Short mmCIF file of C-alpha atoms in Angstrom, two decimals:
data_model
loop_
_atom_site.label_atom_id
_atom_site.label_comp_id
_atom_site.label_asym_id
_atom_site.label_seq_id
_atom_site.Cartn_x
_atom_site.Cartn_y
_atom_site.Cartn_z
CA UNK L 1 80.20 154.17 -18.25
CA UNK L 2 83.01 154.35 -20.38
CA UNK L 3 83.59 150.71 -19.54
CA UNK L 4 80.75 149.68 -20.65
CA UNK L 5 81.76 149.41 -25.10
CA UNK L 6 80.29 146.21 -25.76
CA UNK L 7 81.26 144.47 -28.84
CA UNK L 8 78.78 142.74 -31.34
CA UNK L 9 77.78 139.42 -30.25
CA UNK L 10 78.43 136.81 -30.97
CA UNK L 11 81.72 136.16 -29.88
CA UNK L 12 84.10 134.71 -27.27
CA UNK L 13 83.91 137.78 -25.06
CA UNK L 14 79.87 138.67 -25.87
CA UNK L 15 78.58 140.95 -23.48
CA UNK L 16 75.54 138.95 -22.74
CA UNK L 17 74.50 135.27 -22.06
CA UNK L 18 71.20 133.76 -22.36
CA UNK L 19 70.06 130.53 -20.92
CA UNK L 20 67.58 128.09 -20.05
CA UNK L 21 67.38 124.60 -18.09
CA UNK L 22 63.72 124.12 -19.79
CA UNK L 23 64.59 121.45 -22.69
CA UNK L 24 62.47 123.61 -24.87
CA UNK L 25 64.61 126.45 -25.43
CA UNK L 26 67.12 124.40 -27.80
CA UNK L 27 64.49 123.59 -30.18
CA UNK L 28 61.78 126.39 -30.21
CA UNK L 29 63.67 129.16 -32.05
CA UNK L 30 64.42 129.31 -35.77
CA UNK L 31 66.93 132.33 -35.14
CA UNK L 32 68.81 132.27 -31.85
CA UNK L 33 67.69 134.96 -29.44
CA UNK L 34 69.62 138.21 -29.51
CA UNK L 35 70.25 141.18 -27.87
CA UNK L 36 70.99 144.00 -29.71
CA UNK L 37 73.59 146.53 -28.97
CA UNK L 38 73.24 148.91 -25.83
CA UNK L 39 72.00 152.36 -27.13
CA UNK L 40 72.49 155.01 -27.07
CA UNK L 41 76.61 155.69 -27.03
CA UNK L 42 78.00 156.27 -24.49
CA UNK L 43 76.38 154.43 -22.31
CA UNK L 44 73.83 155.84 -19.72
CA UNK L 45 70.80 154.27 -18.98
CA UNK L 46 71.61 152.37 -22.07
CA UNK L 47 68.36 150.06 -23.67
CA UNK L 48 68.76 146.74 -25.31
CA UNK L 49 66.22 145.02 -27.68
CA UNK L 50 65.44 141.15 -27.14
CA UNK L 51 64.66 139.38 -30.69
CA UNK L 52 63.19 136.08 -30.75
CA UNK L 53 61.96 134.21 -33.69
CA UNK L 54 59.86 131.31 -32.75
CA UNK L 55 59.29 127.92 -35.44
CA UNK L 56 56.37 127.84 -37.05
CA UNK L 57 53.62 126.77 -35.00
CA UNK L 58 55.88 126.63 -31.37
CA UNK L 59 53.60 127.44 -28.15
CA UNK L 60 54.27 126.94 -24.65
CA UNK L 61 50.56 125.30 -23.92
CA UNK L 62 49.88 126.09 -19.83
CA UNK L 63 53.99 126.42 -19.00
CA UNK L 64 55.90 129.27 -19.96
CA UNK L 65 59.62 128.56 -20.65
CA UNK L 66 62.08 130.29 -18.14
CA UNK L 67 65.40 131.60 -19.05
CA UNK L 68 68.12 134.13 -17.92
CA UNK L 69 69.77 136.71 -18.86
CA UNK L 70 73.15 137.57 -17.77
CA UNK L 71 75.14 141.04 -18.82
CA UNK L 72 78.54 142.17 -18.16
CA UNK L 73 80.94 145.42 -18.96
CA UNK L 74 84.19 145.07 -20.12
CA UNK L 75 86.32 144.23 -16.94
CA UNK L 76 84.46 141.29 -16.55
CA UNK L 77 81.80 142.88 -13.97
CA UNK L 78 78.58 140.76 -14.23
CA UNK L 79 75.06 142.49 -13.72
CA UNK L 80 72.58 140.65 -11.05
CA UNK L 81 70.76 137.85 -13.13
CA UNK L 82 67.35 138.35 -14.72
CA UNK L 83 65.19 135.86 -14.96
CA UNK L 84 62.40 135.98 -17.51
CA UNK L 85 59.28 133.38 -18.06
CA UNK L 86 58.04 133.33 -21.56
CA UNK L 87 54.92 132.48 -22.80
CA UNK L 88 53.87 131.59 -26.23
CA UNK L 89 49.93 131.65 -26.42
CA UNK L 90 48.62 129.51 -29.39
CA UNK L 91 46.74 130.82 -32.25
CA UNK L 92 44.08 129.01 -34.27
CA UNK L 93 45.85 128.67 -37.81
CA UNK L 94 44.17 128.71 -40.90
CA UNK L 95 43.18 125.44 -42.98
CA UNK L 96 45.51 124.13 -45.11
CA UNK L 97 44.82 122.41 -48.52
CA UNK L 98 46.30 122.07 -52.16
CA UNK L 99 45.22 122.08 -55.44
CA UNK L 100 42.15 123.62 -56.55
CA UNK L 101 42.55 126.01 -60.12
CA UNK L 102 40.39 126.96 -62.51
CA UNK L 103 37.81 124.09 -64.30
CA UNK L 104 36.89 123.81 -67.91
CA UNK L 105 34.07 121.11 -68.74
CA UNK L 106 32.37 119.92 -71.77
CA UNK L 107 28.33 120.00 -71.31
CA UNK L 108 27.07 117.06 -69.99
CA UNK L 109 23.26 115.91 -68.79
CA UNK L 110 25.11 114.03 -66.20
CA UNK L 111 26.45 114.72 -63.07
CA UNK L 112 30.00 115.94 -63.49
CA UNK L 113 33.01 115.16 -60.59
CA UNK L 114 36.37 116.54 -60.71
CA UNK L 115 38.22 113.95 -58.40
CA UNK L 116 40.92 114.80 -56.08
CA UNK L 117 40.11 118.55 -56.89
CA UNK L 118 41.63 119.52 -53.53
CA UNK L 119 43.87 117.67 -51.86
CA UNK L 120 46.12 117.27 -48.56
CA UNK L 121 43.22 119.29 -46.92
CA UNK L 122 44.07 119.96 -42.66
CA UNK L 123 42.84 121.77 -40.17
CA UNK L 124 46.40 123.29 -40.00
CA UNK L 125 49.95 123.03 -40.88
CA UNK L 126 51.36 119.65 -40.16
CA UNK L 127 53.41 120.89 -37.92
CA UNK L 128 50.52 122.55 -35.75
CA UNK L 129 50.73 119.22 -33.62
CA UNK L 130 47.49 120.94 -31.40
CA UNK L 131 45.10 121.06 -34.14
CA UNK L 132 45.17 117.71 -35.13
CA UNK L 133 41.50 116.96 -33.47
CA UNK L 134 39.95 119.58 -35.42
CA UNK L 135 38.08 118.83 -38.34
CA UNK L 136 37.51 120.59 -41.36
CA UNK L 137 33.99 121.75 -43.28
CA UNK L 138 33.53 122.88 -46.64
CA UNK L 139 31.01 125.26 -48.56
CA UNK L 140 30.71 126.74 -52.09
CA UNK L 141 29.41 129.86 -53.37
CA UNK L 142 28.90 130.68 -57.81
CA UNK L 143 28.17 134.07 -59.00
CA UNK L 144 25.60 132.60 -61.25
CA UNK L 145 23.69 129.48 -59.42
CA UNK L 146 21.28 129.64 -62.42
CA UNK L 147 24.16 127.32 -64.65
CA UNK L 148 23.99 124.56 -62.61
CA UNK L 149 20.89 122.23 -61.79
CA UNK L 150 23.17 120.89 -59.31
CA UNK L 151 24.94 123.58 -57.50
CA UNK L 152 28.85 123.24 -57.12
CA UNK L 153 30.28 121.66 -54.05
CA UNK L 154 33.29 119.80 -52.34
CA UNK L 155 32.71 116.33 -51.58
CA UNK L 156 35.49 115.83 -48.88
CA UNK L 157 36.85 111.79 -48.08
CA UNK L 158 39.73 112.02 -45.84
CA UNK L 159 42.23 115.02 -47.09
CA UNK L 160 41.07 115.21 -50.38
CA UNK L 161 37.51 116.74 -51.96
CA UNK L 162 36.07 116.03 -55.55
CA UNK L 163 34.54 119.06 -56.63
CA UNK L 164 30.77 117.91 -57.87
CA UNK L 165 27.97 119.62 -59.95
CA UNK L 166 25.62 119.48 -63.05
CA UNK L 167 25.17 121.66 -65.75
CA UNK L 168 21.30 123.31 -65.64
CA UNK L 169 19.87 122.30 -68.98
CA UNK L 170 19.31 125.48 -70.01
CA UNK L 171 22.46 126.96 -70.32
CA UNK L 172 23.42 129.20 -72.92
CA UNK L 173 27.33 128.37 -74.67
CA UNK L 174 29.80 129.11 -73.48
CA UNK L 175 29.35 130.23 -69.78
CA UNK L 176 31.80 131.23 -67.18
CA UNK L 177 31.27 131.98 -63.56
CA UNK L 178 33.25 132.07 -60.09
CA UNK L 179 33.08 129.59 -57.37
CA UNK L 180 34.42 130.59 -54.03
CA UNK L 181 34.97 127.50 -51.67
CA UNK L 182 35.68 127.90 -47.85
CA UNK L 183 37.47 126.08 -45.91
CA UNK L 184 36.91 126.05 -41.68
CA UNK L 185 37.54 124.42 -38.87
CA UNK L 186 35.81 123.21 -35.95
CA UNK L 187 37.68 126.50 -33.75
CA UNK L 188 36.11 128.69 -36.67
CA UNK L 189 39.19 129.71 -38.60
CA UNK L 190 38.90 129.47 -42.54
CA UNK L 191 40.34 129.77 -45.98
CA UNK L 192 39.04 130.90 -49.26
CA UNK L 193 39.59 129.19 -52.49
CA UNK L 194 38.43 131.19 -55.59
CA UNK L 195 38.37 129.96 -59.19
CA UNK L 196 36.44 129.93 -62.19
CA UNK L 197 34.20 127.28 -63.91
CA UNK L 198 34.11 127.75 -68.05
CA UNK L 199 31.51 125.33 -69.79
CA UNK L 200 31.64 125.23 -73.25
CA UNK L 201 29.07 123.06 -75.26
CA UNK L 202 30.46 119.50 -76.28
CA UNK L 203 29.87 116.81 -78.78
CA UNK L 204 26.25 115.37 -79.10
CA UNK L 205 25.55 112.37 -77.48
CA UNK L 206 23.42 109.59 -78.48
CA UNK L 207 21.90 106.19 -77.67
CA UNK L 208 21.43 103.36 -80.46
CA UNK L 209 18.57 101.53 -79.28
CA UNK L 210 21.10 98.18 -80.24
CA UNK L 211 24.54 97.49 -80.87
CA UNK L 212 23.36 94.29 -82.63
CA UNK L 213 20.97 93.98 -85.35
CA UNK L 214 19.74 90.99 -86.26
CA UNK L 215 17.76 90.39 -89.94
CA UNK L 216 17.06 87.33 -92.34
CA UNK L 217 18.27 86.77 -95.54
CA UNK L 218 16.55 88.67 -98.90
CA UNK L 219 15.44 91.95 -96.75
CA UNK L 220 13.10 90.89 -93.89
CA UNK L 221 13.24 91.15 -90.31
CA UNK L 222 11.53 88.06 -90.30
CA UNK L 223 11.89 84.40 -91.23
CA UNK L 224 9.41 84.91 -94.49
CA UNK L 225 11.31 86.91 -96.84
CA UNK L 226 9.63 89.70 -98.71
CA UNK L 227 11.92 90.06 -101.55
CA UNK L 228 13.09 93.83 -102.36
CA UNK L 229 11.50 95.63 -98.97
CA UNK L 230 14.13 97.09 -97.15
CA UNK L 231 15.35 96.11 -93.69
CA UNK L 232 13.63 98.98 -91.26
CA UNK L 233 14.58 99.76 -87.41
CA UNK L 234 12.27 102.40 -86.21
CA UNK L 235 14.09 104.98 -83.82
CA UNK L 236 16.90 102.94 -84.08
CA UNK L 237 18.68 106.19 -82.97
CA UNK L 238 17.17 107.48 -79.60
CA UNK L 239 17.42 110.07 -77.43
CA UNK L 240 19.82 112.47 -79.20
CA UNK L 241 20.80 114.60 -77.46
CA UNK L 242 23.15 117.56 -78.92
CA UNK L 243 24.43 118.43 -75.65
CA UNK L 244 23.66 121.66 -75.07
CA UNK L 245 23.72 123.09 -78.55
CA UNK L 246 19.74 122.36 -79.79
CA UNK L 247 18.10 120.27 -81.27
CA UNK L 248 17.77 122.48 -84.00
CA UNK L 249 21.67 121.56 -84.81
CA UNK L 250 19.96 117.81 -85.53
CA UNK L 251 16.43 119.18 -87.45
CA UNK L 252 18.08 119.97 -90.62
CA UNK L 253 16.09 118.19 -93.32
CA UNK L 254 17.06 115.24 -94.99
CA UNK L 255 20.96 114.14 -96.22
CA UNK L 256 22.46 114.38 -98.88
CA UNK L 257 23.80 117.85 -96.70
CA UNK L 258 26.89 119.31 -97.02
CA UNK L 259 28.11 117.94 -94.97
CA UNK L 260 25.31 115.24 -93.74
CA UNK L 261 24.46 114.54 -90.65
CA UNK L 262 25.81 111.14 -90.47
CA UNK L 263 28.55 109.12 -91.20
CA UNK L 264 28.22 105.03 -91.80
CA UNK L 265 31.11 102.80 -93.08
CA UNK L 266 30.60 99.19 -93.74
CA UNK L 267 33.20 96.18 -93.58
CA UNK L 268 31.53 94.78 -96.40
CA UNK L 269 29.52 97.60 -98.41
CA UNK L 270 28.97 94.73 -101.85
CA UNK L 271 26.51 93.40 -98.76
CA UNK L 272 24.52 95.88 -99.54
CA UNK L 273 22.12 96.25 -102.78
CA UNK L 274 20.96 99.87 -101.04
CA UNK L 275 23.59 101.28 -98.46
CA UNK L 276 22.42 101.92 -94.95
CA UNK L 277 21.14 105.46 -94.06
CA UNK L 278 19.69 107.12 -91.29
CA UNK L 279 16.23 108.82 -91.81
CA UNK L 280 15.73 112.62 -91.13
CA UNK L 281 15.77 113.34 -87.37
CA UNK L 282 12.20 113.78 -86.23
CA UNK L 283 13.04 116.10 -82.51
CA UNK L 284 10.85 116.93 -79.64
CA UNK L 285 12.00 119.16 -76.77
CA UNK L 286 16.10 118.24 -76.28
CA UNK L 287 15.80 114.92 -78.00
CA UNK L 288 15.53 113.88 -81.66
CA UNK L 289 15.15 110.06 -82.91
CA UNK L 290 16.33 108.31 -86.41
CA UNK L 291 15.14 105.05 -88.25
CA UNK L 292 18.17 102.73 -89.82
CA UNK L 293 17.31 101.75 -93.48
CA UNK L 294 19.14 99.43 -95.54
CA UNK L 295 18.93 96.31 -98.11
CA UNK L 296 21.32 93.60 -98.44
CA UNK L 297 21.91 91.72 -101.73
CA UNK L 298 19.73 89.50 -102.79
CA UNK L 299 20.50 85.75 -101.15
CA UNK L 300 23.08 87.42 -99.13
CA UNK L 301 23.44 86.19 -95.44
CA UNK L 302 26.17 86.93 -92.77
CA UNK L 303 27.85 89.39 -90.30
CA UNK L 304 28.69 92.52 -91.27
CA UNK L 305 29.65 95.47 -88.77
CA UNK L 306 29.10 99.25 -89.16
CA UNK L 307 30.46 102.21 -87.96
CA UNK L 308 28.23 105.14 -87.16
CA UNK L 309 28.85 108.65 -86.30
CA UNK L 310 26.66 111.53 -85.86
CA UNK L 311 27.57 114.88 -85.77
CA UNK L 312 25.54 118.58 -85.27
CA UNK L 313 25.74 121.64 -87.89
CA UNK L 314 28.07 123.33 -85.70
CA UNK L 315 30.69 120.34 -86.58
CA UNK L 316 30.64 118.61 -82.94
CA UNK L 317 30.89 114.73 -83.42
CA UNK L 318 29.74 112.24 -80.95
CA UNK L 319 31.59 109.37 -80.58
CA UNK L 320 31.48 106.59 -82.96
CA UNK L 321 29.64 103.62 -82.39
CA UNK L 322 30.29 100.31 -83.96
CA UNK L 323 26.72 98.13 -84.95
CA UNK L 324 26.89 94.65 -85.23
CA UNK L 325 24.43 93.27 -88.80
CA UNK L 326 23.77 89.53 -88.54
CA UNK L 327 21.32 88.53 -90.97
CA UNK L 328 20.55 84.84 -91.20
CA UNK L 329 20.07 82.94 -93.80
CA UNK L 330 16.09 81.65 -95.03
CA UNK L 331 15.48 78.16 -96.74
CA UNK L 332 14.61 79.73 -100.46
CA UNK L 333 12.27 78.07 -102.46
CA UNK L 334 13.63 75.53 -105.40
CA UNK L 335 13.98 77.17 -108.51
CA UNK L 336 13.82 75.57 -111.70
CA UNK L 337 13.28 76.70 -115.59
CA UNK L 338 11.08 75.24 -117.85
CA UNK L 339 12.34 74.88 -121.22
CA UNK L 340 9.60 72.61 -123.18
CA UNK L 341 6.36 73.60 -124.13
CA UNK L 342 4.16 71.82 -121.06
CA UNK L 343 1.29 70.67 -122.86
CA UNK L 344 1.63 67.35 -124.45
CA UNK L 345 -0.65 66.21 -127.16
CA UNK L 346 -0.83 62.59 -128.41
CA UNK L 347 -2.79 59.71 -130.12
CA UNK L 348 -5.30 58.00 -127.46
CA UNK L 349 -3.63 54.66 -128.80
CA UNK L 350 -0.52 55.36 -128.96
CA UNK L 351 1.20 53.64 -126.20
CA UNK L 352 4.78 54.00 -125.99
CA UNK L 353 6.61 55.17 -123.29
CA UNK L 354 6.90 59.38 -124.33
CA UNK L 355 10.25 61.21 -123.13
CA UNK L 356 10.09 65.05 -123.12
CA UNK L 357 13.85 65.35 -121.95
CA UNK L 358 15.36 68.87 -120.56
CA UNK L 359 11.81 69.24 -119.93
CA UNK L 360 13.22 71.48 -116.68
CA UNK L 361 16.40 73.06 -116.48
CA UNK L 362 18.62 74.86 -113.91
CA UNK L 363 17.41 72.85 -110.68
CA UNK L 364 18.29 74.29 -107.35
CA UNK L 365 17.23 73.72 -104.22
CA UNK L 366 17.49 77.29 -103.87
CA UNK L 367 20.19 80.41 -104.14
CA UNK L 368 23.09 79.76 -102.63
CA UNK L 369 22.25 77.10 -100.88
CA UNK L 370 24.53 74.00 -101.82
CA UNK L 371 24.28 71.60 -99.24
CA UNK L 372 20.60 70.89 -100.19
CA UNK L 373 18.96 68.43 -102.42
CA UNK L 374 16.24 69.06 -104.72
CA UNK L 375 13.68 66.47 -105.49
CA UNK L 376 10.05 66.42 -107.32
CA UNK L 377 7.27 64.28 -107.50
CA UNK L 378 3.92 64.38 -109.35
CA UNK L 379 0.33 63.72 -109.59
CA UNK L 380 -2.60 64.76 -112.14
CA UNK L 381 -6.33 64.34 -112.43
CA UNK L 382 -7.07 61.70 -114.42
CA UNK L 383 -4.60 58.45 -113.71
CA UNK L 384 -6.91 55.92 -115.36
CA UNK L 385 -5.67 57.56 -118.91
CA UNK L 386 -1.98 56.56 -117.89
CA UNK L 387 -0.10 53.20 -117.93
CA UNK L 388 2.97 54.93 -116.54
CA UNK L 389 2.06 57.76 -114.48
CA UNK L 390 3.80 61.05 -115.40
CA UNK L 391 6.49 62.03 -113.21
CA UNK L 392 9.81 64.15 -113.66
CA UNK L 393 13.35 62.37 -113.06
CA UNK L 394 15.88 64.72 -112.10
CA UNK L 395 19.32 63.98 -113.05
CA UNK L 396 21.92 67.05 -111.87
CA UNK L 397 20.36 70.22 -113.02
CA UNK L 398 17.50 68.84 -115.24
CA UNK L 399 14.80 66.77 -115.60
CA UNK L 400 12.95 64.84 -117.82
CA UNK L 401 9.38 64.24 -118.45
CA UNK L 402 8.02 60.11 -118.93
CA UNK L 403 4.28 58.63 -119.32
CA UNK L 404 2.49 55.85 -120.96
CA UNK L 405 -1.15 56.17 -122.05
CA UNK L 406 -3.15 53.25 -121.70
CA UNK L 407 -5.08 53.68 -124.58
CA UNK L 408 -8.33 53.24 -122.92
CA UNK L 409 -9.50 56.50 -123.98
CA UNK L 410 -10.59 58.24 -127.33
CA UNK L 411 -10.68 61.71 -126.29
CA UNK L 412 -9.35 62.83 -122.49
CA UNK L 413 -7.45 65.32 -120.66
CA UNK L 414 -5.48 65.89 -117.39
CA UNK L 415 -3.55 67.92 -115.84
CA UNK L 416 -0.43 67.04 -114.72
CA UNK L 417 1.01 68.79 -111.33
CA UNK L 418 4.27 68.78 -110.13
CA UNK L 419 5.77 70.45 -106.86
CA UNK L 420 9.83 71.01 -106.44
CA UNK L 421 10.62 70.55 -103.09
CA UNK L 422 14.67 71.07 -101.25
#
């Protein structure tokens, strides 16, 4: 035995060869196989550990891989060749996936989807070539199912899964629980995925009944103005909703609040004789409605926009919305002042041709309305007292008053009746 001192392998003279004519054996370790030094010294009986570390995911399927070991002692004396099959059974790995982590979310009413949640999602690792025909299931589990009106889940498409849910209505701010998603495969193997879900309550959200209002000119919402009564949009504001907070957050009486309620900014506020406001929120169960008030300036027609926010007493603002005013213009009536006393006394014989001139002043065809043309005409109730019939000649801004008598008459009266027409 005491020419039997092997030296540590490798080298030129190891004491020990290993080898294989299977094609396998040069690509199925990630260590080369050793053998570790005879013990124990000197050397009787002497044992010797074989060490093999396999790649990940290496079997040998239904053939083993044969191979041969060949020792020797130090005068070059060779031992009689052993031949070994090996067989590498497979295992069923676990799933693989990424991503996943821990979710905070904003209250919504709506359905809520995390996309791409979990991604490059397999049955195993890529390089477990055999599990490729599996497929893989999912299923998720909360500590408190009573958050969600929609319980959480994985909705899987391909190697990725959105996770999916929605918020119970009822929730109390803020709330936190843990979701626990599995992941198995068709051969029954799985992986766990735990994480938490925090919810925290978010801005209100709300639903203008129009983006674009639509008016006429002097304060109506429709074509026969009513001068001085405000433009009114019942519930123009509906269905808001203060996401999770209350509608108590809305019910707070009417603004001036510190702070109010509401925020609205014009483009053009001198288009306004009474700014616009939003009326006290009247709420029922999770919603609360508004009414839009405002007056424009007298004569005043146009686009003008507005920007509205809304916000809750716990300072969450919803986003701002931009409105869209068009009010359209009216054909006003003519105006005109009259400057002479209207009655007109004279002599039944007298039968000149009587001028009252300026006898109306300031003629329009209406307020701000240039492009039209204002003209008059007359009548009265007793023409046979008249040579020339009265009538009113307009010249620019004013107008004058002509008639004849015919001096047919001792004693007689009319009345004269003139209409101003654009």
């Amino acid at each position: 035995v005491s020419t039997f001192t092997p030296s540590p392998c490798p080298s030129v003279s190891c004491w020990y060869t290993l080898t294989s004519s299977d094609a396998r054996w040069g690509t199925m370790f990630a260590v080369d196989p050793v053998l570790s030094l005879p013990s124990p010294t000197p050397c009787v009986a002497c044992r010797s550990d074989l060490t093999l570390v396999l790649k990940d995911n290496f079997n040998t399927g239904g053939t083993p891989v044969p191979f041969d070991v060949l020792v020797k002692d130090n005068t070059g004396r060779t031992a009689p060749v052993v031949s070994v099959m090996l067989t590498v059974p497979a295992v069923n790995d676990l799933p693989t996936a990424a991503g996943g982590g821990d979710v905070s979310v904003v209250f919504s009413s709506s359905p809520i989807t995390i996309s791409n949640f979990i991604t490059s999602i397999a049955p195993g690792p890529s390089t477990a070539v055999d599990e490729l025909s599996e497929t893989v299931s999912t299923n998720c589990t909360v500590t408190s199912p009573a958050l969600f009106s929609t319980q959480p889940d994985l909705s899987k498409n391909g190697d990725t899964a959105d996770l999916v849910f929605q918020i119970a209505s009822t929730v109390t701010f803020p709330a936190r629980t843990t979701a626990t998603c599995v992941l198995k495969d068709s051969m029954g193997s799985q992986r766990s995925m735990q994480f938490t879900i925090a919810i925290t309550a978010g801005p209100p959200q709300w639903n203008p009944s129009s983006f674009t209002l639509t008016g006429y000119e002097d304060n109506s919402v429709t074509p026969t103005p009513v001068a001085g009564l405000p433009f009114v949009f019942p519930n123009f504001v509906m269905n808001l909703d203060d996401n999770g907070n209350g509608v108590a957050n809305f019910d707070s009486g009417a603004c001036p609040l510190s702070p109010c309620w509401y925020t609205i900014t014009t483009t053009n506020d001198a288009f306004f004789s009474v700014p616009p406001s939003l009326s006290s929120p009247t709420c029922s169960s999770a919603k609360c409605s508004a009414d839009l008030t405002f007056n424009t300036a007298a004569n005043n027609y146009g686009k003008v926009n507005m920007s509205v926010v809304v916000r809750n007493t716990a300072g969450f603002t919803a986003e701002t919305k931009l409105i869209e005013v068009t009010v359209l213009s009216v054909n006003d009536v003519p105006t005109a002042v009259l400057t002479k006393t209207p009655n007109q006394n004279v002599m039944w014989n007298d039968t000149t041709i009587k001028v009252a001139n300026f006898f109306l002043t300031n003629i329009t065809a209406g307020p701000n309305e240039p492009g039209q043309v204002a003209t008059v005409s007359c009548s009265n109730s007793n023409s046979v007292m008249f040579s020339v019939q009265p009538k009113l000649s307009i010249t620019g801004m004013y107008a004058d008053l002509s008639y004849a008598l015919a001096g047919s008459m001792q004693a007689a009266t009319t009345t004269v009746s003139c209409v101003l027409s654009d």
